[in-house]
mmCIF file of C-alpha atoms in Angstrom:
data_model
loop_
_atom_site.group_PDB
_atom_site.id
_atom_site.type_symbol
_atom_site.label_atom_id
_atom_site.label_comp_id
_atom_site.label_asym_id
_atom_site.label_seq_id
_atom_site.Cartn_x
_atom_site.Cartn_y
_atom_site.Cartn_z
ATOM 1 C CA MET F 47 17.384 -27.077 -38.354
ATOM 2 C CA ALA F 48 18.053 -23.340 -38.560
ATOM 3 C CA THR F 49 21.535 -22.263 -37.534
ATOM 4 C CA SER F 50 23.188 -18.980 -36.760
ATOM 5 C CA THR F 51 24.866 -19.052 -40.216
ATOM 6 C CA GLU F 52 21.614 -19.449 -42.186
ATOM 7 C CA LYS F 53 21.432 -16.944 -45.042
ATOM 8 C CA LYS F 54 18.827 -14.245 -45.052
ATOM 9 C CA PRO F 55 18.308 -13.536 -48.792
ATOM 10 C CA HIS F 56 15.563 -10.929 -48.492
ATOM 11 C CA HIS F 57 17.173 -7.612 -47.651
ATOM 12 C CA HIS F 58 15.548 -4.215 -47.254
ATOM 13 C CA ALA F 59 18.095 -1.461 -47.787
ATOM 14 C CA SER F 60 16.095 1.366 -46.221
ATOM 15 C CA SER F 61 16.385 -0.022 -42.703
ATOM 16 C CA LEU F 62 18.980 -2.807 -42.955
ATOM 17 C CA GLN F 63 16.348 -5.238 -41.689
ATOM 18 C CA ASP F 64 17.014 -8.840 -42.713
ATOM 19 C CA SER F 65 14.253 -11.402 -43.028
ATOM 20 C CA VAL F 66 14.346 -15.165 -43.479
ATOM 21 C CA ASP F 67 10.783 -15.255 -44.782
ATOM 22 C CA LYS F 68 9.703 -13.129 -47.727
ATOM 23 C CA SER F 69 6.299 -12.461 -46.143
ATOM 24 C CA ASP F 70 8.070 -10.921 -43.158
ATOM 25 C CA LEU F 71 9.931 -8.624 -45.535
ATOM 26 C CA VAL F 72 6.660 -7.510 -47.087
ATOM 27 C CA LYS F 73 5.180 -6.740 -43.666
ATOM 28 C CA HIS F 74 8.295 -4.900 -42.577
ATOM 29 C CA THR F 75 8.514 -2.832 -45.770
ATOM 30 C CA ASP F 76 4.915 -1.771 -45.231
ATOM 31 C CA THR F 77 5.868 -0.201 -41.896
ATOM 32 C CA CYS F 78 8.576 1.822 -43.637
ATOM 33 C CA THR F 79 6.458 3.047 -46.572
ATOM 34 C CA ARG F 80 3.069 3.360 -44.862
ATOM 35 C CA GLU F 81 1.577 6.840 -45.083
ATOM 36 C CA LYS F 82 1.210 8.912 -41.957
ATOM 37 C CA PRO F 83 -1.464 11.462 -42.822
ATOM 38 C CA TYR F 84 -2.282 12.455 -39.248
ATOM 39 C CA GLN F 85 -0.005 15.128 -37.789
ATOM 40 C CA CYS F 86 0.153 16.503 -34.252
ATOM 41 C CA SER F 87 -0.468 20.271 -34.289
ATOM 42 C CA LYS F 88 1.756 20.726 -31.254
ATOM 43 C CA CYS F 89 4.983 18.857 -32.043
ATOM 44 C CA LEU F 90 4.338 17.964 -35.734
ATOM 45 C CA GLU F 91 4.863 14.225 -35.128
ATOM 46 C CA ASP F 92 3.155 12.083 -37.791
ATOM 47 C CA PHE F 93 0.903 9.055 -37.219
ATOM 48 C CA SER F 94 -0.608 6.359 -39.439
ATOM 49 C CA ASP F 95 -3.869 6.032 -37.533
ATOM 50 C CA GLU F 96 -6.146 8.716 -36.167
ATOM 51 C CA SER F 97 -6.543 6.763 -32.906
ATOM 52 C CA ASP F 98 -2.772 6.949 -32.350
ATOM 53 C CA LEU F 99 -2.889 10.717 -32.855
ATOM 54 C CA VAL F 100 -5.758 11.081 -30.358
ATOM 55 C CA SER F 101 -3.834 9.062 -27.756
ATOM 56 C CA HIS F 102 -0.720 11.141 -28.398
ATOM 57 C CA MET F 103 -2.547 14.477 -28.027
ATOM 58 C CA ILE F 104 -3.273 13.622 -24.386
ATOM 59 C CA THR F 105 0.423 14.222 -23.697
ATOM 60 C CA HIS F 106 -0.078 17.875 -24.679
ATOM 61 C CA THR F 107 -3.257 18.557 -22.715
ATOM 62 C CA GLU F 108 -3.155 21.034 -19.860
ATOM 63 C CA ASP F 109 -4.904 18.590 -17.513
ATOM 64 C CA LYS F 110 -1.709 17.078 -16.112
ATOM 65 C CA THR F 111 -2.273 16.807 -12.412
ATOM 66 C CA ASP F 112 0.779 14.650 -11.688
ATOM 67 C CA GLN F 113 4.246 16.083 -12.242
ATOM 68 C CA CYS F 114 7.486 14.125 -12.171
ATOM 69 C CA LEU F 115 9.730 15.426 -9.394
ATOM 70 C CA LYS F 116 12.876 14.718 -11.402
ATOM 71 C CA CYS F 117 12.264 15.921 -14.963
ATOM 72 C CA ILE F 118 9.205 18.149 -14.241
ATOM 73 C CA ARG F 119 7.182 16.397 -16.963
ATOM 74 C CA GLY F 120 3.424 16.430 -16.443
ATOM 75 C CA PHE F 121 1.154 13.419 -16.855
ATOM 76 C CA ALA F 122 -2.599 13.226 -17.377
ATOM 77 C CA GLN F 123 -2.813 9.587 -16.289
ATOM 78 C CA LYS F 124 -1.667 8.301 -12.888
ATOM 79 C CA SER F 125 -0.228 5.070 -14.351
ATOM 80 C CA ASP F 126 2.008 7.024 -16.778
ATOM 81 C CA PHE F 127 3.199 9.242 -13.943
ATOM 82 C CA ILE F 128 4.139 6.294 -11.723
ATOM 83 C CA SER F 129 5.973 4.567 -14.596
ATOM 84 C CA GLN F 130 7.957 7.742 -15.280
ATOM 85 C CA MET F 131 8.956 8.149 -11.652
ATOM 86 C CA CYS F 132 10.207 4.566 -11.617
ATOM 87 C CA THR F 133 12.667 5.319 -14.425
ATOM 88 C CA HIS F 134 14.332 7.955 -12.219
ATOM 89 C CA THR F 135 14.315 6.250 -8.864
ATOM 90 C CA ARG F 136 15.247 2.668 -9.690
ATOM 91 C CA ASP F 137 16.399 0.244 -12.358
ATOM 92 C CA LYS F 138 13.152 -1.728 -12.342
ATOM 93 C CA PRO F 139 10.655 0.303 -14.364
ATOM 94 C CA TYR F 140 8.122 -2.525 -14.821
ATOM 95 C CA TRP F 141 5.793 -3.084 -11.877
ATOM 96 C CA CYS F 142 2.890 -5.402 -11.169
ATOM 97 C CA SER F 143 -0.444 -3.593 -10.904
ATOM 98 C CA VAL F 144 -1.724 -6.210 -8.439
ATOM 99 C CA CYS F 145 1.032 -6.525 -5.825
ATOM 100 C CA LEU F 146 3.359 -3.715 -7.043
ATOM 101 C CA GLU F 147 6.428 -5.963 -7.245
ATOM 102 C CA ASP F 148 8.974 -4.449 -9.641
ATOM 103 C CA PHE F 149 11.016 -5.967 -12.464
ATOM 104 C CA THR F 150 13.943 -5.013 -14.684
ATOM 105 C CA ASP F 151 12.537 -6.603 -17.838
ATOM 106 C CA LYS F 152 9.021 -6.565 -19.200
ATOM 107 C CA SER F 153 9.230 -10.301 -19.933
ATOM 108 C CA ASN F 154 9.766 -10.999 -16.231
ATOM 109 C CA LEU F 155 6.705 -8.936 -15.414
ATOM 110 C CA VAL F 156 4.630 -10.921 -17.914
ATOM 111 C CA SER F 157 5.780 -14.193 -16.310
ATOM 112 C CA HIS F 158 5.038 -12.831 -12.844
ATOM 113 C CA MET F 159 1.502 -11.775 -13.781
ATOM 114 C CA ARG F 160 0.640 -15.420 -14.341
ATOM 115 C CA THR F 161 0.999 -15.996 -10.607
ATOM 116 C CA HIS F 162 -2.080 -13.846 -10.094
ATOM 117 C CA LYS F 163 -4.118 -15.588 -12.797
ATOM 118 C CA GLU F 164 -3.123 -19.220 -12.677
ATOM 119 C CA LYS F 165 -3.791 -21.772 -9.939
ATOM 120 C CA LYS F 166 -1.052 -22.122 -7.349
ATOM 121 C CA PRO F 167 -0.267 -25.862 -7.332
ATOM 122 C CA PHE F 168 1.840 -26.030 -4.151
ATOM 123 C CA GLN F 169 -0.237 -26.038 -0.967
ATOM 124 C CA CYS F 170 0.889 -26.108 2.649
ATOM 125 C CA SER F 171 -0.535 -29.200 4.366
ATOM 126 C CA LYS F 172 -0.700 -27.327 7.686
ATOM 127 C CA CYS F 173 -2.450 -24.037 6.945
ATOM 128 C CA LEU F 174 -3.518 -24.675 3.324
ATOM 129 C CA VAL F 175 -1.826 -21.516 1.987
ATOM 130 C CA GLU F 176 -1.020 -21.921 -1.716
ATOM 131 C CA PHE F 177 2.216 -21.019 -3.522
ATOM 132 C CA SER F 178 3.208 -20.598 -7.160
ATOM 133 C CA ASN F 179 6.482 -22.508 -6.857
ATOM 134 C CA LYS F 180 7.882 -25.247 -4.664
ATOM 135 C CA SER F 181 10.761 -23.201 -3.242
ATOM 136 C CA HIS F 182 8.332 -20.737 -1.652
ATOM 137 C CA LEU F 183 6.388 -23.617 -0.103
ATOM 138 C CA ILE F 184 9.565 -25.174 1.348
ATOM 139 C CA SER F 185 10.565 -21.821 2.837
ATOM 140 C CA HIS F 186 7.094 -21.411 4.329
ATOM 141 C CA MET F 187 6.994 -24.924 5.862
ATOM 142 C CA ILE F 188 9.900 -24.024 8.155
ATOM 143 C CA THR F 189 7.570 -21.696 10.069
ATOM 144 C CA HIS F 190 5.494 -24.715 11.151
ATOM 145 C CA THR F 191 8.428 -26.763 12.477
ATOM 146 C CA GLY F 192 9.133 -24.414 15.362
ATOM 147 C CA LYS F 193 12.825 -24.330 14.425
ATOM 148 C CA LYS F 194 14.498 -20.922 14.412
ATOM 149 C CA PRO F 195 18.063 -21.437 13.199
ATOM 150 C CA HIS F 196 18.755 -17.782 12.338
ATOM 151 C CA GLN F 197 19.756 -15.563 15.259
ATOM 152 C CA CYS F 198 20.224 -11.792 15.418
ATOM 153 C CA SER F 199 23.758 -10.902 16.527
ATOM 154 C CA GLU F 200 22.511 -7.726 18.219
ATOM 155 C CA CYS F 201 19.530 -8.781 20.347
ATOM 156 C CA PHE F 202 19.794 -12.600 19.945
ATOM 157 C CA LYS F 203 16.219 -12.899 18.693
ATOM 158 C CA ASP F 204 15.671 -16.098 16.663
ATOM 159 C CA PHE F 205 13.952 -16.464 13.292
ATOM 160 C CA SER F 206 12.703 -19.371 11.203
ATOM 161 C CA ARG F 207 13.826 -17.903 7.882
ATOM 162 C CA LYS F 208 16.967 -16.058 6.877
ATOM 163 C CA TYR F 209 14.865 -13.488 5.025
ATOM 164 C CA ASP F 210 13.066 -12.615 8.274
ATOM 165 C CA LEU F 211 16.402 -12.150 10.034
ATOM 166 C CA LEU F 212 17.682 -9.834 7.298
ATOM 167 C CA SER F 213 14.503 -7.769 7.523
ATOM 168 C CA HIS F 214 14.791 -7.639 11.323
ATOM 169 C CA MET F 215 18.423 -6.452 11.197
ATOM 170 C CA ARG F 216 17.252 -3.202 9.615
ATOM 171 C CA THR F 217 15.694 -2.254 12.955
ATOM 172 C CA HIS F 218 19.248 -2.099 14.322
ATOM 173 C CA THR F 219 21.026 -0.593 11.297
ATOM 174 C CA GLY F 220 18.307 1.876 10.359
ATOM 175 C CA GLU F 221 18.676 0.835 6.729
ATOM 176 C CA LYS F 222 15.758 1.786 4.457
ATOM 177 C CA PRO F 223 16.520 0.400 0.987
ATOM 178 C CA HIS F 224 12.996 0.593 -0.459
ATOM 179 C CA GLN F 225 11.831 3.910 -1.911
ATOM 180 C CA CYS F 226 8.402 5.127 -2.923
ATOM 181 C CA PRO F 227 8.591 6.092 -6.624
ATOM 182 C CA ILE F 228 6.051 8.876 -6.109
ATOM 183 C CA CYS F 229 7.024 10.838 -2.976
ATOM 184 C CA LEU F 230 10.553 9.332 -2.688
ATOM 185 C CA LYS F 231 10.045 8.331 0.962
ATOM 186 C CA PHE F 232 12.208 5.410 2.121
ATOM 187 C CA PHE F 233 11.084 2.264 3.954
ATOM 188 C CA SER F 234 12.810 -0.619 5.713
ATOM 189 C CA HIS F 235 10.694 -3.343 4.147
ATOM 190 C CA LYS F 236 9.308 -3.853 0.669
ATOM 191 C CA SER F 237 5.898 -4.775 2.031
ATOM 192 C CA ALA F 238 5.772 -1.365 3.734
ATOM 193 C CA VAL F 239 6.422 0.556 0.521
ATOM 194 C CA ILE F 240 3.864 -1.577 -1.359
ATOM 195 C CA THR F 241 1.241 -0.681 1.243
ATOM 196 C CA HIS F 242 2.353 2.964 1.242
ATOM 197 C CA ILE F 243 2.034 3.337 -2.544
ATOM 198 C CA ARG F 244 -1.657 2.497 -2.217
ATOM 199 C CA THR F 245 -2.103 5.805 -0.370
ATOM 200 C CA HIS F 246 -1.145 7.494 -3.647
ATOM 201 C CA THR F 247 -3.099 5.247 -6.009
ATOM 202 C CA GLY F 248 -6.159 4.848 -3.784
ATOM 203 C CA GLN F 249 -6.019 1.094 -4.294
ATOM 204 C CA LYS F 250 -7.829 -1.004 -1.673
ATOM 205 C CA PRO F 251 -7.470 -4.623 -2.800
ATOM 206 C CA TYR F 252 -8.846 -6.242 0.349
ATOM 207 C CA LYS F 253 -12.674 -6.198 0.392
ATOM 208 C CA CYS F 254 -14.993 -7.198 3.232
ATOM 209 C CA SER F 255 -17.339 -9.978 2.104
ATOM 210 C CA GLU F 256 -20.068 -8.636 4.395
ATOM 211 C CA CYS F 257 -20.200 -4.876 3.769
ATOM 212 C CA SER F 258 -17.800 -4.540 0.782
ATOM 213 C CA LYS F 259 -15.633 -1.999 2.611
ATOM 214 C CA GLY F 260 -12.123 -1.857 1.123
ATOM 215 C CA PHE F 261 -8.756 -1.869 2.914
ATOM 216 C CA THR F 262 -5.175 -1.234 1.835
ATOM 217 C CA ARG F 263 -3.766 -3.929 4.130
ATOM 218 C CA LYS F 264 -4.889 -7.503 4.672
ATOM 219 C CA TYR F 265 -4.418 -7.136 8.434
ATOM 220 C CA ASP F 266 -6.898 -4.235 8.497
ATOM 221 C CA LEU F 267 -9.476 -6.447 6.758
ATOM 222 C CA VAL F 268 -8.911 -9.302 9.244
ATOM 223 C CA ARG F 269 -9.377 -6.903 12.149
ATOM 224 C CA HIS F 270 -12.470 -5.362 10.551
ATOM 225 C CA MET F 271 -14.112 -8.765 10.034
ATOM 226 C CA ARG F 272 -14.266 -9.199 13.804
ATOM 227 C CA ILE F 273 -16.962 -6.505 13.841
ATOM 228 C CA HIS F 274 -19.185 -8.852 11.864
ATOM 229 C CA THR F 275 -18.174 -12.093 13.574
ATOM 230 C CA GLY F 276 -18.044 -10.715 17.120
ATOM 231 C CA GLU F 277 -14.675 -12.430 17.629
ATOM 232 C CA LYS F 278 -12.530 -11.051 20.467
ATOM 233 C CA PRO F 279 -9.306 -13.099 20.415
ATOM 234 C CA TYR F 280 -7.315 -11.046 22.947
ATOM 235 C CA GLN F 281 -8.074 -11.777 26.630
ATOM 236 C CA CYS F 282 -6.878 -10.025 29.751
ATOM 237 C CA ALA F 283 -5.029 -12.479 31.998
ATOM 238 C CA VAL F 284 -6.223 -10.625 35.107
ATOM 239 C CA CYS F 285 -9.967 -10.024 34.674
ATOM 240 C CA LEU F 286 -10.508 -12.256 31.596
ATOM 241 C CA LYS F 287 -12.116 -9.435 29.606
ATOM 242 C CA ASN F 288 -11.835 -9.942 25.830
ATOM 243 C CA PHE F 289 -10.855 -7.438 23.138
ATOM 244 C CA ILE F 290 -10.986 -7.231 19.346
ATOM 245 C CA GLN F 291 -7.546 -5.648 18.977
ATOM 246 C CA LYS F 292 -4.256 -6.381 20.674
ATOM 247 C CA SER F 293 -3.634 -2.654 21.171
ATOM 248 C CA SER F 294 -6.901 -2.409 23.122
ATOM 249 C CA LEU F 295 -5.783 -5.238 25.403
ATOM 250 C CA LEU F 296 -2.416 -3.584 26.037
ATOM 251 C CA SER F 297 -4.125 -0.301 26.936
ATOM 252 C CA HIS F 298 -6.535 -2.153 29.216
ATOM 253 C CA MET F 299 -3.712 -3.956 31.034
ATOM 254 C CA ARG F 300 -2.464 -0.601 32.300
ATOM 255 C CA THR F 301 -5.616 -0.280 34.394
ATOM 256 C CA HIS F 302 -4.299 -3.240 36.394
ATOM 257 C CA THR F 303 -0.628 -2.231 36.492
ATOM 258 C CA GLY F 304 -1.218 1.485 37.097
ATOM 259 C CA GLU F 305 1.186 2.383 34.285
ATOM 260 C CA LYS F 306 0.643 5.842 32.748
ATOM 261 C CA PRO F 307 3.063 6.198 29.823
ATOM 262 C CA HIS F 308 1.403 9.210 28.157
ATOM 263 C CA GLN F 309 2.358 12.586 29.648
ATOM 264 C CA CYS F 310 1.010 16.057 28.888
ATOM 265 C CA SER F 311 3.840 18.295 27.670
ATOM 266 C CA VAL F 312 2.170 21.371 29.230
ATOM 267 C CA CYS F 313 1.161 20.379 32.764
ATOM 268 C CA LEU F 314 3.041 17.047 32.934
ATOM 269 C CA ARG F 315 -0.098 15.133 33.909
ATOM 270 C CA ASP F 316 0.121 11.393 33.137
ATOM 271 C CA PHE F 317 -2.490 9.231 31.396
ATOM 272 C CA THR F 318 -3.032 5.535 30.902
ATOM 273 C CA MET F 319 -4.186 5.759 27.303
ATOM 274 C CA LYS F 320 -3.173 8.025 24.436
ATOM 275 C CA CYS F 321 -6.786 8.908 23.617
ATOM 276 C CA ASP F 322 -7.177 10.265 27.162
ATOM 277 C CA LEU F 323 -4.123 12.476 26.653
ATOM 278 C CA LEU F 324 -5.491 13.796 23.363
ATOM 279 C CA ARG F 325 -8.793 14.722 25.018
ATOM 280 C CA HIS F 326 -6.935 16.401 27.870
ATOM 281 C CA MET F 327 -4.787 18.483 25.497
ATOM 282 C CA ARG F 328 -7.918 20.292 24.277
ATOM 283 C CA ILE F 329 -8.000 22.056 27.670
ATOM 284 C CA HIS F 330 -4.691 23.708 26.787
ATOM 285 C CA THR F 331 -5.304 24.263 23.077
ATOM 286 C CA GLY F 332 -8.941 25.346 23.377
ATOM 287 C CA GLU F 333 -9.839 23.038 20.515
ATOM 288 C CA LYS F 334 -13.537 22.146 20.225
ATOM 289 C CA PRO F 335 -13.841 19.628 17.395
ATOM 290 C CA PHE F 336 -17.454 18.600 18.005
ATOM 291 C CA LYS F 337 -19.880 21.065 16.401
ATOM 292 C CA CYS F 338 -23.683 21.136 16.491
ATOM 293 C CA SER F 339 -25.132 20.831 12.977
ATOM 294 C CA VAL F 340 -28.096 23.069 13.934
ATOM 295 C CA CYS F 341 -26.668 26.074 15.807
ATOM 296 C CA LEU F 342 -22.960 25.403 15.107
ATOM 297 C CA LYS F 343 -22.049 25.581 18.800
ATOM 298 C CA ALA F 344 -18.794 23.685 19.416
ATOM 299 C CA PHE F 345 -17.799 21.345 22.241
ATOM 300 C CA ARG F 346 -14.599 19.849 23.543
ATOM 301 C CA GLN F 347 -16.094 16.383 24.174
ATOM 302 C CA HIS F 348 -18.506 14.321 22.102
ATOM 303 C CA PRO F 349 -20.848 13.421 25.032
ATOM 304 C CA ALA F 350 -21.356 17.165 25.564
ATOM 305 C CA LEU F 351 -22.462 17.561 21.942
ATOM 306 C CA VAL F 352 -24.861 14.618 22.234
ATOM 307 C CA ASN F 353 -26.418 16.133 25.351
ATOM 308 C CA HIS F 354 -26.666 19.581 23.730
ATOM 309 C CA SER F 355 -28.416 18.185 20.645
ATOM 310 C CA LYS F 356 -31.424 17.362 22.825
ATOM 311 C CA VAL F 357 -32.065 21.115 23.089
ATOM 312 C CA HIS F 358 -33.167 21.077 19.465
ATOM 313 C CA THR F 359 -35.486 18.105 19.990
ATOM 314 C CA GLU F 360 -38.331 17.392 22.357
ATOM 315 C CA GLU F 361 -36.022 15.309 24.538
ATOM 316 C CA LYS F 362 -34.985 16.969 27.787
ATOM 317 C CA PRO F 363 -31.200 17.360 28.102
ATOM 318 C CA SER F 364 -29.494 15.857 31.117
ATOM 319 C CA VAL F 365 -26.956 17.548 33.340
ATOM 320 C CA PHE F 366 -23.618 16.881 31.668
ATOM 321 C CA ARG F 367 -20.401 16.833 33.571
ATOM 322 C CA SER F 368 -17.058 16.499 31.891
ATOM 323 C CA PHE F 369 -14.817 13.625 32.906
ATOM 324 C CA LYS F 370 -12.886 14.597 36.047
ATOM 325 C CA ARG F 371 -9.650 13.157 34.755
ATOM 326 C CA PHE F 372 -9.735 15.659 31.873
#
């Protein structure tokens, strides 16, 4: 058995590199004596292979669209730029290209990447969600028991997991410990910064199986799928009308309660829905965002544009009246 005191007889003086095996010494010596005939014309650095020189020359090209905000270095490739920014903004320069989780050591990143490739052996018997390790499954199972042993000391809201309580507490403290390595914006939750970074990278990992449309967030995909399935899970308790989105239901409920939370800052007129307020504001701003593609005439409301378009066709336009509430 090899021990820490085992002698290493093969010694290379040029680099003080010891080797237990003679073949290793031969390989190592080759790296020290190998010719480097390819030289960079910019910085005069030498390379053994022409391919290495070609890759290196990219660092000198003028096409460097991304510039580090800290050291002002330019980068031709987005991945190199993001990696550089990480070295300035945090102590975890290695990040997963799939879920963007960060790591201090490269070896930890390599181990983590297996979670995206290998089968997840631990499955929840309730909702069938799979996990890479048992501890994550145990933590998840608590959400199905209905128990909420962790309580917020500020608003007394209860949570199933301690992690959820800690995340919730930031709504009271205002703490934002997670920073975007690109624009340096801070976020309260790690999931928020992961989603935000995709606005820089253009990554849309969640694809619709019907129309292949991509989304940055899983929730957006779930909501989109209802267009294809026709599902409307949110129902009004008053008139029993169903809606695809919860926000649509909440806006609808105001038609029953009479609540008008959106107020015009100019004339102080109140509106039930935000979209109604935005349409109304065009009266004050004069904005006409809907333009005819034929004669370029602009309109404040989309129905007015649709009616006008009939002028350019054989269809007779109808008398259009703007909505009274606007």
